[in-house]
CSV table of C-alpha atoms in Angstrom, one decimal:
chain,number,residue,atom,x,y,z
A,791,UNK,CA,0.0,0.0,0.0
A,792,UNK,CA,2.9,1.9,1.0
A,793,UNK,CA,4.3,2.0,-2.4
A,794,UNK,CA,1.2,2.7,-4.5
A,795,UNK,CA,2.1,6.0,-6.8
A,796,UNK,CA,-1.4,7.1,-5.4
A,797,UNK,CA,-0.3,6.6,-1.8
A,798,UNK,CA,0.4,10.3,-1.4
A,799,UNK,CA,-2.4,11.8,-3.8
A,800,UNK,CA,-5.3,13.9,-2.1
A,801,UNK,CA,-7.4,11.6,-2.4
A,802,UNK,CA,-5.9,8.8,-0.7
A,803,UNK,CA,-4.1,11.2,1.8
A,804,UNK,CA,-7.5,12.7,2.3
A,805,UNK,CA,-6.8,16.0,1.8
A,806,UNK,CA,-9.0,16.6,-1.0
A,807,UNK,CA,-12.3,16.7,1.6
A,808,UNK,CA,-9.9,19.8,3.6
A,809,UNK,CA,-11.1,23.3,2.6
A,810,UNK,CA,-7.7,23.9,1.2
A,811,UNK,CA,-7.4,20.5,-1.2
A,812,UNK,CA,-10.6,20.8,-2.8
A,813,UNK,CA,-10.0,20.4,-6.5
A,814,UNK,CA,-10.8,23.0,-8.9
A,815,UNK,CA,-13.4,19.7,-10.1
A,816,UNK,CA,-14.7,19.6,-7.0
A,817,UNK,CA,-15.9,23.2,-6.3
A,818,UNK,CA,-17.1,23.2,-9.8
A,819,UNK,CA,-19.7,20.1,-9.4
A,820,UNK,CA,-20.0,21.8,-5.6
A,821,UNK,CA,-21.1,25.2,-7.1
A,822,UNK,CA,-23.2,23.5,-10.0
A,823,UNK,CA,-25.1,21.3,-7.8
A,824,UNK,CA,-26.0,24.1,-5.2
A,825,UNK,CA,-26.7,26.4,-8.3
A,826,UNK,CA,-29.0,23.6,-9.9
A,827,UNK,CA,-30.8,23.2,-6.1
A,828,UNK,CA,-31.3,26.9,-6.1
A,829,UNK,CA,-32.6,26.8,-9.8
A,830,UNK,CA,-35.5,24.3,-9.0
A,831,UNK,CA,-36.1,26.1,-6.1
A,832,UNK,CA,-37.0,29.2,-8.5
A,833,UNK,CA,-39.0,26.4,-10.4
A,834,UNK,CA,-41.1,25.4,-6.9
A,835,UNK,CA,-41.8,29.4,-6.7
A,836,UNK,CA,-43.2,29.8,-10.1
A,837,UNK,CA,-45.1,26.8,-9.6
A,838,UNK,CA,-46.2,28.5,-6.1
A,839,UNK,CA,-47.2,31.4,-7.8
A,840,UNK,CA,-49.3,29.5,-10.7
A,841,UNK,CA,-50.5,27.8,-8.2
A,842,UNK,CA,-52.3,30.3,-6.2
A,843,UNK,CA,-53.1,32.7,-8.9
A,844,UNK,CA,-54.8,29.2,-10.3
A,845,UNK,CA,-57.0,28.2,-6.9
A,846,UNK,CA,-57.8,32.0,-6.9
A,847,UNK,CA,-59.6,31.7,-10.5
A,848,UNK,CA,-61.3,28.6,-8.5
A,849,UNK,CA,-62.7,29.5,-5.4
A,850,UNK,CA,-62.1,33.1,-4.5
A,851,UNK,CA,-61.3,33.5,-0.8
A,852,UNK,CA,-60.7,36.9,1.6
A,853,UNK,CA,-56.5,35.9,2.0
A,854,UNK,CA,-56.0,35.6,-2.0
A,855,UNK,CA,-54.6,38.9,-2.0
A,856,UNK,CA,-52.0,38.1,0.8
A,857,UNK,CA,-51.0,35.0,-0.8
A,858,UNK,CA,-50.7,36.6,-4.2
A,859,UNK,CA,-48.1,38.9,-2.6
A,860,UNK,CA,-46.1,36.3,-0.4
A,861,UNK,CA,-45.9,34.0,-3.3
A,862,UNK,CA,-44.3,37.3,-5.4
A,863,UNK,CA,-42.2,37.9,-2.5
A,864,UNK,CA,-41.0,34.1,-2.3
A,865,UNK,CA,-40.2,34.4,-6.3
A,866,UNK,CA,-38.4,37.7,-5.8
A,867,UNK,CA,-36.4,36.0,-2.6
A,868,UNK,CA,-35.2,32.7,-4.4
A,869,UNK,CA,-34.3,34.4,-7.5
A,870,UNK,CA,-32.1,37.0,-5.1
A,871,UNK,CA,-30.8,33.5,-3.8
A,872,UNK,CA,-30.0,32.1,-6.9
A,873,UNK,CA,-28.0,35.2,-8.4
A,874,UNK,CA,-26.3,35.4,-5.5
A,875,UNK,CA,-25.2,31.6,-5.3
A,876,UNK,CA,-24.2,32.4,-8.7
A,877,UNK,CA,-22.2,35.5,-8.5
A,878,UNK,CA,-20.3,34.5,-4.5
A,879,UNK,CA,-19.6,31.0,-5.3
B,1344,UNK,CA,-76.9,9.5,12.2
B,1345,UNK,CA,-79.7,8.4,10.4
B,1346,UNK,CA,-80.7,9.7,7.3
B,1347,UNK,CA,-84.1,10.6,5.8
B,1348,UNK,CA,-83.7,7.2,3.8
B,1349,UNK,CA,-83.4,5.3,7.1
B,1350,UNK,CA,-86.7,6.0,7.6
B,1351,UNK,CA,-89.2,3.3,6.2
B,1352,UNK,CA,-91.5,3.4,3.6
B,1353,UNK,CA,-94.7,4.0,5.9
B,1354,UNK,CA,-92.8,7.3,7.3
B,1355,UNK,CA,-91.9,8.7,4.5
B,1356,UNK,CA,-95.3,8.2,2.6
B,1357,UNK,CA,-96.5,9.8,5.4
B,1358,UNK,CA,-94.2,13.1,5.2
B,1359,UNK,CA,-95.2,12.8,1.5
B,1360,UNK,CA,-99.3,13.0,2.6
B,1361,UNK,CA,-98.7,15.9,5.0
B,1362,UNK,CA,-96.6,17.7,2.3
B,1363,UNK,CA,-99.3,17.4,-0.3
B,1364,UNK,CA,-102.0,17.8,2.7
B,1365,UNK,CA,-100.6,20.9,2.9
B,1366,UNK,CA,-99.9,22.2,-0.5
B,1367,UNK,CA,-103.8,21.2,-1.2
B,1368,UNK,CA,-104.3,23.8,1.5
B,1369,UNK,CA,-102.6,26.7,-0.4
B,1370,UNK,CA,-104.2,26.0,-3.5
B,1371,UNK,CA,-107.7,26.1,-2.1
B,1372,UNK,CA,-106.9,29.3,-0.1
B,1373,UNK,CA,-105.4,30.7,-3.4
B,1374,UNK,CA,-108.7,29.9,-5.1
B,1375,UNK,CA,-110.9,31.3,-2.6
B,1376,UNK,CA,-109.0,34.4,-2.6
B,1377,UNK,CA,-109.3,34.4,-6.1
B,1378,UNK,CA,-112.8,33.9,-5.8
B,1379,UNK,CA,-113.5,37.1,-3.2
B,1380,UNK,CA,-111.0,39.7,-5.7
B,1381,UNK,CA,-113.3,38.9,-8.5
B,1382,UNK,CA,-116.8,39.2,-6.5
B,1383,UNK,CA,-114.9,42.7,-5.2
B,1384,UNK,CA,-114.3,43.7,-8.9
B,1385,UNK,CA,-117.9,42.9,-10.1
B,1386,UNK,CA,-119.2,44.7,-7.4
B,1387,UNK,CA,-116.9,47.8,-7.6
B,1388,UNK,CA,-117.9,48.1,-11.3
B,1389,UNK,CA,-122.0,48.2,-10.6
B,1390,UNK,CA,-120.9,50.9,-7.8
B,1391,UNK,CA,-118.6,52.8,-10.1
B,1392,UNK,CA,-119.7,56.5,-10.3
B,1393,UNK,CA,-118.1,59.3,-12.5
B,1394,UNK,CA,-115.3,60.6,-11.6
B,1395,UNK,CA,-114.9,64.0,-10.1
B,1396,UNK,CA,-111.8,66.1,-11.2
B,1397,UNK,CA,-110.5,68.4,-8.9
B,1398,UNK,CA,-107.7,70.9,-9.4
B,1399,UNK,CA,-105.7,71.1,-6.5
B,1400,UNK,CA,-102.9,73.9,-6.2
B,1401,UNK,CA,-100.6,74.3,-2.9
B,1402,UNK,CA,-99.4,77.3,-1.5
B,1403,UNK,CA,-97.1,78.3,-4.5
B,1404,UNK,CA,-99.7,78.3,-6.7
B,1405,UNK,CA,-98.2,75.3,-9.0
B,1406,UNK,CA,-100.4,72.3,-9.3
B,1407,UNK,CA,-100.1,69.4,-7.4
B,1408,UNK,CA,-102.6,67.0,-8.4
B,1409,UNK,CA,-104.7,67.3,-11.3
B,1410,UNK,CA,-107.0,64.6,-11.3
B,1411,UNK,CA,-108.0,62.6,-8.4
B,1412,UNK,CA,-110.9,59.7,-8.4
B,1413,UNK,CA,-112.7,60.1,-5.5
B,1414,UNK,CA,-114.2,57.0,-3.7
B,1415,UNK,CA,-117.2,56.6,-3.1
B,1416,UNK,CA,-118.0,55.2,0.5
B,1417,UNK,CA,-119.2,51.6,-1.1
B,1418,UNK,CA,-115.3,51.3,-2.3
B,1419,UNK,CA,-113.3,49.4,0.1
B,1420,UNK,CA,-109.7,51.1,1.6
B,1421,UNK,CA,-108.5,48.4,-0.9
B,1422,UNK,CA,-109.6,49.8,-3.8
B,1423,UNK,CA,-107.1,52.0,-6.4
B,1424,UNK,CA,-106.7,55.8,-6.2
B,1425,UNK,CA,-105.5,57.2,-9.8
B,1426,UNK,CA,-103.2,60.1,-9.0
B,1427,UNK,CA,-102.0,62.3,-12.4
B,1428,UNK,CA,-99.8,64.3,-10.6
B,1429,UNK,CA,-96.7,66.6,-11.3
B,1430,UNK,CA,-93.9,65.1,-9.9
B,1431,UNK,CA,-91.8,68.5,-9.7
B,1432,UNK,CA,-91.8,69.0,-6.7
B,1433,UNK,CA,-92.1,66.1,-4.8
B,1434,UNK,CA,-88.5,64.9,-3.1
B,1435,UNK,CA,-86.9,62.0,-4.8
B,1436,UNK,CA,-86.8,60.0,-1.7
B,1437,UNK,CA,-90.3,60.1,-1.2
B,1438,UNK,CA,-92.4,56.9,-2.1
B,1439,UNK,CA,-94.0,57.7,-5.5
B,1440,UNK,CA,-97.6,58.4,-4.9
B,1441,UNK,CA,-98.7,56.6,-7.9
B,1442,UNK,CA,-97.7,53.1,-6.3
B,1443,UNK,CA,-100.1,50.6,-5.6
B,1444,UNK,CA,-100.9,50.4,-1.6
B,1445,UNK,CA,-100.8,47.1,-0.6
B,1446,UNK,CA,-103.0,45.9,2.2
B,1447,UNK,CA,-101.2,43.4,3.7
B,1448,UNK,CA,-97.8,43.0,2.5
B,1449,UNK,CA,-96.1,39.8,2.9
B,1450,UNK,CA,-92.4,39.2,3.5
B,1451,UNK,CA,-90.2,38.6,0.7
B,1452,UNK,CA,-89.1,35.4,3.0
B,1453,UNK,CA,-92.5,33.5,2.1
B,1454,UNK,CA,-93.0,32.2,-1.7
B,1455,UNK,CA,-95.8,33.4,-3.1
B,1456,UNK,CA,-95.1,32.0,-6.0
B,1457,UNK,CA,-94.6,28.3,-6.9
B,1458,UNK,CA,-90.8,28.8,-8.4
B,1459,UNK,CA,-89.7,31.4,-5.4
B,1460,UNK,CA,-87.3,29.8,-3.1
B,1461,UNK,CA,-87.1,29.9,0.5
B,1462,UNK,CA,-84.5,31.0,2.4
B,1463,UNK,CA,-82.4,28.3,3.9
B,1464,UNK,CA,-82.6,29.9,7.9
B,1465,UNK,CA,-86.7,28.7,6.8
B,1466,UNK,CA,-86.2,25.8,6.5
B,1467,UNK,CA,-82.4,24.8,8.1
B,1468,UNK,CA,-82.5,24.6,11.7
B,1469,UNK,CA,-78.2,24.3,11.9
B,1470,UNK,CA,-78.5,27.8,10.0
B,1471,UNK,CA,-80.3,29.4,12.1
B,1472,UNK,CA,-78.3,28.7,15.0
B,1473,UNK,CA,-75.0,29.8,13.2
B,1474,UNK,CA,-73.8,33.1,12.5
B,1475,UNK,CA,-72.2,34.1,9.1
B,1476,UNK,CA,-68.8,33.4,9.2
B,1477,UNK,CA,-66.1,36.2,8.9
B,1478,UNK,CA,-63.0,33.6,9.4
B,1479,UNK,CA,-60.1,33.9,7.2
B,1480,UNK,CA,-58.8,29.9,8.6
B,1481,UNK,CA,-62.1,28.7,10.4
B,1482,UNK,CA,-62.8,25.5,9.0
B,1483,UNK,CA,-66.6,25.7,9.7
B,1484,UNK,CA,-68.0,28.9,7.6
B,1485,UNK,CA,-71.7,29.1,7.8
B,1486,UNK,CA,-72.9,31.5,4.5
B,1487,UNK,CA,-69.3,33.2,4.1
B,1488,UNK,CA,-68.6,36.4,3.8
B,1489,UNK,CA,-66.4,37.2,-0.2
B,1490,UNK,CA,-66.3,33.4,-0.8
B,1491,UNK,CA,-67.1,32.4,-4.5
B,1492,UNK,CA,-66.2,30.0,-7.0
B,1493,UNK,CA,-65.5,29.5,-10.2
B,1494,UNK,CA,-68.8,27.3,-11.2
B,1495,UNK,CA,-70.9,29.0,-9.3
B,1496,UNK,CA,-74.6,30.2,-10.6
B,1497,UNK,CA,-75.7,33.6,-10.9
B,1498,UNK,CA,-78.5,32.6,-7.8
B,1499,UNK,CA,-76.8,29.8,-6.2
B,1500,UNK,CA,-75.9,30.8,-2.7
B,1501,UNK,CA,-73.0,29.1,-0.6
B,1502,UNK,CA,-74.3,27.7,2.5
B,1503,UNK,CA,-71.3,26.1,4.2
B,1504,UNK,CA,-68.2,25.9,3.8
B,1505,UNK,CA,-65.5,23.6,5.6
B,1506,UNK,CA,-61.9,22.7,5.5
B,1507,UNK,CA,-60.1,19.8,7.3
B,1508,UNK,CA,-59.9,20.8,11.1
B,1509,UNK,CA,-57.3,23.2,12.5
B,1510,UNK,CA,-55.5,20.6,14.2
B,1511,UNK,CA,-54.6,18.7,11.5
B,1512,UNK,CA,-51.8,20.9,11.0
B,1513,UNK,CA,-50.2,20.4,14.1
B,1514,UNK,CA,-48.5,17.3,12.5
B,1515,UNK,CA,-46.5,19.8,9.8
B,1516,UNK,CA,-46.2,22.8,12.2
B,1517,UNK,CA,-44.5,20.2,15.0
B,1518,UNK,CA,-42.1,19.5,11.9
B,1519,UNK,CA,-41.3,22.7,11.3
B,1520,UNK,CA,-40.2,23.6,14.1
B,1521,UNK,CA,-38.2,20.8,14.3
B,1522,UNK,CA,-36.6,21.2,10.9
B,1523,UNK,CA,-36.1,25.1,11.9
B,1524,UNK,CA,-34.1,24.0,14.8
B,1525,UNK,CA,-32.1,20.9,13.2
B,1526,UNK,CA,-29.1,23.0,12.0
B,1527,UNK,CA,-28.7,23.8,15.6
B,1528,UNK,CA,-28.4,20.4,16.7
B,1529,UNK,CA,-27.1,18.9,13.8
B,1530,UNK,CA,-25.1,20.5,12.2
B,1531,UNK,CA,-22.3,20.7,15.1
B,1532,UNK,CA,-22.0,17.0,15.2
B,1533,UNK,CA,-21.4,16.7,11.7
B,1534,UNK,CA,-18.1,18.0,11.1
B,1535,UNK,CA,-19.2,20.1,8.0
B,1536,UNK,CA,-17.1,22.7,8.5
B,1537,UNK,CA,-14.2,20.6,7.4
B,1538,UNK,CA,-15.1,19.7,3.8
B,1539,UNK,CA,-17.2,23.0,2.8
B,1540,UNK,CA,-15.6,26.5,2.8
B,1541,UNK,CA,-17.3,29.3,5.3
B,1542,UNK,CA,-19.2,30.3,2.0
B,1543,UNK,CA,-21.0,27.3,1.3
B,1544,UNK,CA,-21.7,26.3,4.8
B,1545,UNK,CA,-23.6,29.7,4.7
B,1546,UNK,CA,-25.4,28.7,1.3
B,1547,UNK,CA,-26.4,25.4,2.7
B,1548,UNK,CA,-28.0,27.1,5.6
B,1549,UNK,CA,-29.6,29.1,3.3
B,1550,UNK,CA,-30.6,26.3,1.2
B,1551,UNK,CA,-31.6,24.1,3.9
B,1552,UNK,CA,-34.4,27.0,5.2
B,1553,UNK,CA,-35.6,27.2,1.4
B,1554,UNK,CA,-36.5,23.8,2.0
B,1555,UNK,CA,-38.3,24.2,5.0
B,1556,UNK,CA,-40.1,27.2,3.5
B,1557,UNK,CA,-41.1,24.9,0.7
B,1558,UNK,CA,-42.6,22.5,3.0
B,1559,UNK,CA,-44.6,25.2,4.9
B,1560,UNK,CA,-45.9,26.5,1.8
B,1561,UNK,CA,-47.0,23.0,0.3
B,1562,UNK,CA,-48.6,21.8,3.7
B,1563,UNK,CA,-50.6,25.2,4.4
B,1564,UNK,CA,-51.4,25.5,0.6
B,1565,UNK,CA,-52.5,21.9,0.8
B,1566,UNK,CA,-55.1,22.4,3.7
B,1567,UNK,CA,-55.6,26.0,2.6
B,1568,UNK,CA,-57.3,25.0,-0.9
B,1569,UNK,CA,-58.4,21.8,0.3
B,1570,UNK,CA,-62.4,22.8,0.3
B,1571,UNK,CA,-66.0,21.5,0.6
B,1572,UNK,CA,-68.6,24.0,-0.1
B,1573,UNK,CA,-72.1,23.0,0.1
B,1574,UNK,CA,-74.4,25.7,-1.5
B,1575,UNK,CA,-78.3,25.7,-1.8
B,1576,UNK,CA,-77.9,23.2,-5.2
B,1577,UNK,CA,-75.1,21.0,-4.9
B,1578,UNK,CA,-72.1,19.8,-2.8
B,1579,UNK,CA,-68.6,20.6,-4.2
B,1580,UNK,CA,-65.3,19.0,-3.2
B,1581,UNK,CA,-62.2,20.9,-4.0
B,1582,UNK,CA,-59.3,18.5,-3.5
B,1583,UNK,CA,-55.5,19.9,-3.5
B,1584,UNK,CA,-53.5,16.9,-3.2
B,1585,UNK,CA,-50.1,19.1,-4.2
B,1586,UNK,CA,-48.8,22.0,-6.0
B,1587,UNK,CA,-49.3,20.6,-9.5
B,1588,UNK,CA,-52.1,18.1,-8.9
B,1589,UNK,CA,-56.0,19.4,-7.8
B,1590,UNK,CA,-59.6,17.7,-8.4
B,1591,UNK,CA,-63.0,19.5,-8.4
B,1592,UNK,CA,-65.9,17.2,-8.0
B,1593,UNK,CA,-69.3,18.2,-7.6
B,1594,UNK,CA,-73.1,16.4,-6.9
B,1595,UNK,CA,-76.4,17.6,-7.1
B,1596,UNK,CA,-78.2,17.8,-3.9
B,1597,UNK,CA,-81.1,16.0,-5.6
B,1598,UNK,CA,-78.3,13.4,-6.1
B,1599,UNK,CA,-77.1,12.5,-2.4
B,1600,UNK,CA,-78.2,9.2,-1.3
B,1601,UNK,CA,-76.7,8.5,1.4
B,1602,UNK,CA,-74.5,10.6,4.2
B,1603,UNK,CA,-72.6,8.8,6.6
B,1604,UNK,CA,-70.6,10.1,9.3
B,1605,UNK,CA,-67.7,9.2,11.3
B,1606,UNK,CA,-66.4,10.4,14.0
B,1607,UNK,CA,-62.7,7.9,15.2
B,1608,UNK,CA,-59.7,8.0,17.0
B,1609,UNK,CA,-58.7,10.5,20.1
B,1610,UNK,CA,-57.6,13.6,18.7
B,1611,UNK,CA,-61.8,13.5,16.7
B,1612,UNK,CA,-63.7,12.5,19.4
B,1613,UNK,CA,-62.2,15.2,21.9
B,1614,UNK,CA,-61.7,17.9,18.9
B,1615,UNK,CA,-64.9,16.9,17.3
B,1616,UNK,CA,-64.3,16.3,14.1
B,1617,UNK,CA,-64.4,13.7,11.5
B,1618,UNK,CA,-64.8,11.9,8.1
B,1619,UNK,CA,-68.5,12.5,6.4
B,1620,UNK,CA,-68.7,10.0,3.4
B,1621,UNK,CA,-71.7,10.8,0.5
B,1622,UNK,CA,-72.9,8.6,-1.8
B,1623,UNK,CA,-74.4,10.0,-4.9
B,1624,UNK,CA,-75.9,9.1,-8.2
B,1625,UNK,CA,-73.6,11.6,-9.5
B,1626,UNK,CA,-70.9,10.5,-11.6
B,1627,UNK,CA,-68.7,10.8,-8.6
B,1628,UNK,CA,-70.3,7.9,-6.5
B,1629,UNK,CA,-68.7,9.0,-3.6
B,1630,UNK,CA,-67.7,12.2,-1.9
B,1631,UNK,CA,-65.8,12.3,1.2
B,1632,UNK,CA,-65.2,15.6,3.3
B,1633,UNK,CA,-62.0,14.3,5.2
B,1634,UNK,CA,-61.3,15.6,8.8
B,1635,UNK,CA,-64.4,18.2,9.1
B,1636,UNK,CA,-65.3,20.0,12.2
B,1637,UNK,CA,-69.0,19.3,13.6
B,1638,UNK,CA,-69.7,16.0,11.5
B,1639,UNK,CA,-73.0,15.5,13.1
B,1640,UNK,CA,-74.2,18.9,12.5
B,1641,UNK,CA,-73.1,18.7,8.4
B,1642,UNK,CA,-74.9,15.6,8.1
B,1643,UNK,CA,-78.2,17.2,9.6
B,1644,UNK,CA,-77.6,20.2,7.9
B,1645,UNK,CA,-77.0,18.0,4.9
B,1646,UNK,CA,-80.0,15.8,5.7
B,1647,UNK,CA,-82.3,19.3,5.6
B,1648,UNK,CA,-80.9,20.2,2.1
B,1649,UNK,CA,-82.3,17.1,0.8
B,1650,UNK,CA,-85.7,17.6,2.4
B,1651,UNK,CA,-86.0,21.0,1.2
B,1652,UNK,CA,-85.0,19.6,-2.4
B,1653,UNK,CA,-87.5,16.5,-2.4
B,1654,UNK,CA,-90.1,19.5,-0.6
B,1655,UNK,CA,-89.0,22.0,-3.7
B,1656,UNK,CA,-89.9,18.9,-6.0
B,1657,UNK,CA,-93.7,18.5,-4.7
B,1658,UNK,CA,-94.4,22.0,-4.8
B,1659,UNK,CA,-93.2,22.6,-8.0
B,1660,UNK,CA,-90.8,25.2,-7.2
B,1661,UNK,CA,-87.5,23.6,-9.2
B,1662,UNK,CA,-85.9,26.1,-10.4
């Protein structure tokens, strides 16, 4: 095991799962994945809004109008997310 | 709870008798009314005299009444007085003086005629003892305030309106709470810290609370839209089963067959509340209105709907 050429790599020394060793590849699928997460929670709040704009063209209830704006507000916060994610990471 | 089709044969022919017993009433007094306004008319005509015109002027000097039919004293209190009048200067708000006075007016509650419908606190004991809900979350709302929905009928009018009981949600807010608090306890015995940077421990955090938000939004949408509305012609069931998935199912009144109610488990016998299932010959064979509050008062109240309905039927007042 000893005198494996890999015996001193990052990934067998461990170092790759350190702040510091991370590989350039694995802060790339890091970022992507949180970046995809954060894009299908944008998804989830369009659907949200759809959603209630939908049930509101079905029954039509005294709260639609807060809900319309909390499900704008919930769009406008994971889109700030995202961009964010995006732009720091 | 038994319904009216519990009943046997022998009671409900005799509801049926005392129904018609009655409605036979109505007609006769209707005819014998009929009978006295005509005898009035003939007679009022063989009394007739000519009619005196008078010219009336108030203290201005303008006009008031120009022509006026005087009664003579055989003519009843009932009978017309023709007013040609100038309407100058009579106030707007003032009852026109060429209406008809009626006699005896009856309340618009009553039908007077065979297609007017009664109002359902005539004829729905559980209405009458409820107020009209105001409730933004109740999950019992007697005639609603600004409810509507999208199939409704220019004169249908929504009785009742329920959701699943409030305490059904303690099951997702306990949840919450404890997915709000995991990072707290969690995330220090994971050693995170040493395979993320600062930065995306951060964004985790951040990502972890969207999820939680997410499930707060699904579960309160998700017993938020999740609605039964009974109105004076049909049941409807408004079913929300997630964000992408919903059902609207609806049954004549006229329909219902058969309303069961059940009422299981702790948490519904000391909250009160409980499954009601309704079988229809609707296309939809079976409603259920999961989790209601007051199970034995919907079933009544639905139990009077269907009297009313088979009542509407006999009289002829279907709309």
């Amino acid at each position: 095991m000893e005198n494996s050429p890999f015996a001193n790599s990052p990934f067998m020394t461990g170092e790759i799962f350190t702040p510091d060793g991370l590989g350039v590849f694995y802060r790339a699928g890091l970022k992507a994945s949180f970046l995809v997460a954060f894009a299908l929670y944008v998804v989830f709040a369009i659907v949200v809004i759809r959603q209630v704009f939908l049930m509101e063209h079905t029954i039509n209830t005294p709260l639609h109008f807060v809900l319309k704006v909390f499900a704008i507000g919930h769009l406008i916060v994971s889109l700030f997310v995202f961009l964010l994610a995006f732009l720091v990471l | 709870m038994p319904t009216i089709f519990d009943a046997s044969a022998e009671e409900q022919k005799k509801k049926q008798k005392a129904v018609e017993q009655q409605l036979a009433d109505i007609q006769r007094e209707r005819k014998q009314n009929l009978k006295k306004n005509q005898a009035k008319k003939t007679k009022k005509t063989a009394n007739s005299v000519p009619k005196k015109t008078l010219k009336l002027t108030n203290s201005t000097g303008i006009p008031q009444i120009e022509h006026a039919s005087i009664p003579t004293a055989e003519t009843d209190q009932k009978s017309e007085i023709s007013f040609s009048k100038t309407e100058k200067n009579v106030p707007k708000d003032r009852p026109s003086m060429t209406s008809k006075p009626t006699a005896n007016p009856t309340p618009q509650t009553t039908p007077t005629t065979p297609s007017a419908k009664r109002r359902p606190e005539e004829y729905s004991s559980v209405l009458r003892g409820e107020r009209p809900s105001n409730g933004i979350f109740a999950a019992f709302m007697p005639q609603p305030h600004g409810v509507g929905f999208e199939s409704q009928h220019e004169h249908e009018e929504i009785l009742l309106v329920l959701r699943q009981h409030p305490v059904v949600n303690v099951v997702w807010v306990t949840i919450t709470i404890i997915l709000m608090l995991a990072p707290f306890l969690l995330f220090p015995m994971i050693p995170l810290q040493v395979i993320l940077p600062g930065v995306y421990m951060f964004f985790l955090m951040v990502a972890w609370y969207l999820f939680v938000t997410a499930y707060v939004i699904e579960s309160f949408l998700g017993w938020y839209f999740n609605i039964y509305i009974i109105t004076d012609e049909r049941i409807i069931d408004i079913d929300f089963y997630s964000l992408i998935y919903k059902s609207v199912s609806e049954a004549k009144i006229e329909k219902i067959e058969d309303v069961t109610s059940t009422t299981a488990g702790f948490f519904g016998a000391f909250f009160n509340y409980g499954n009601i299932a309704i079988q229809t010959a609707a296309e939809k064979r079976e409603f259920e209105f999961a989790r209601v509050p007051q199970p034995a008062k919907i079933t009544k109240f639905l139990n009077e709907l269907m009297i009313e309905e088979e009542r509407e039927k006999i009289e002829g007042r279907v709309m």
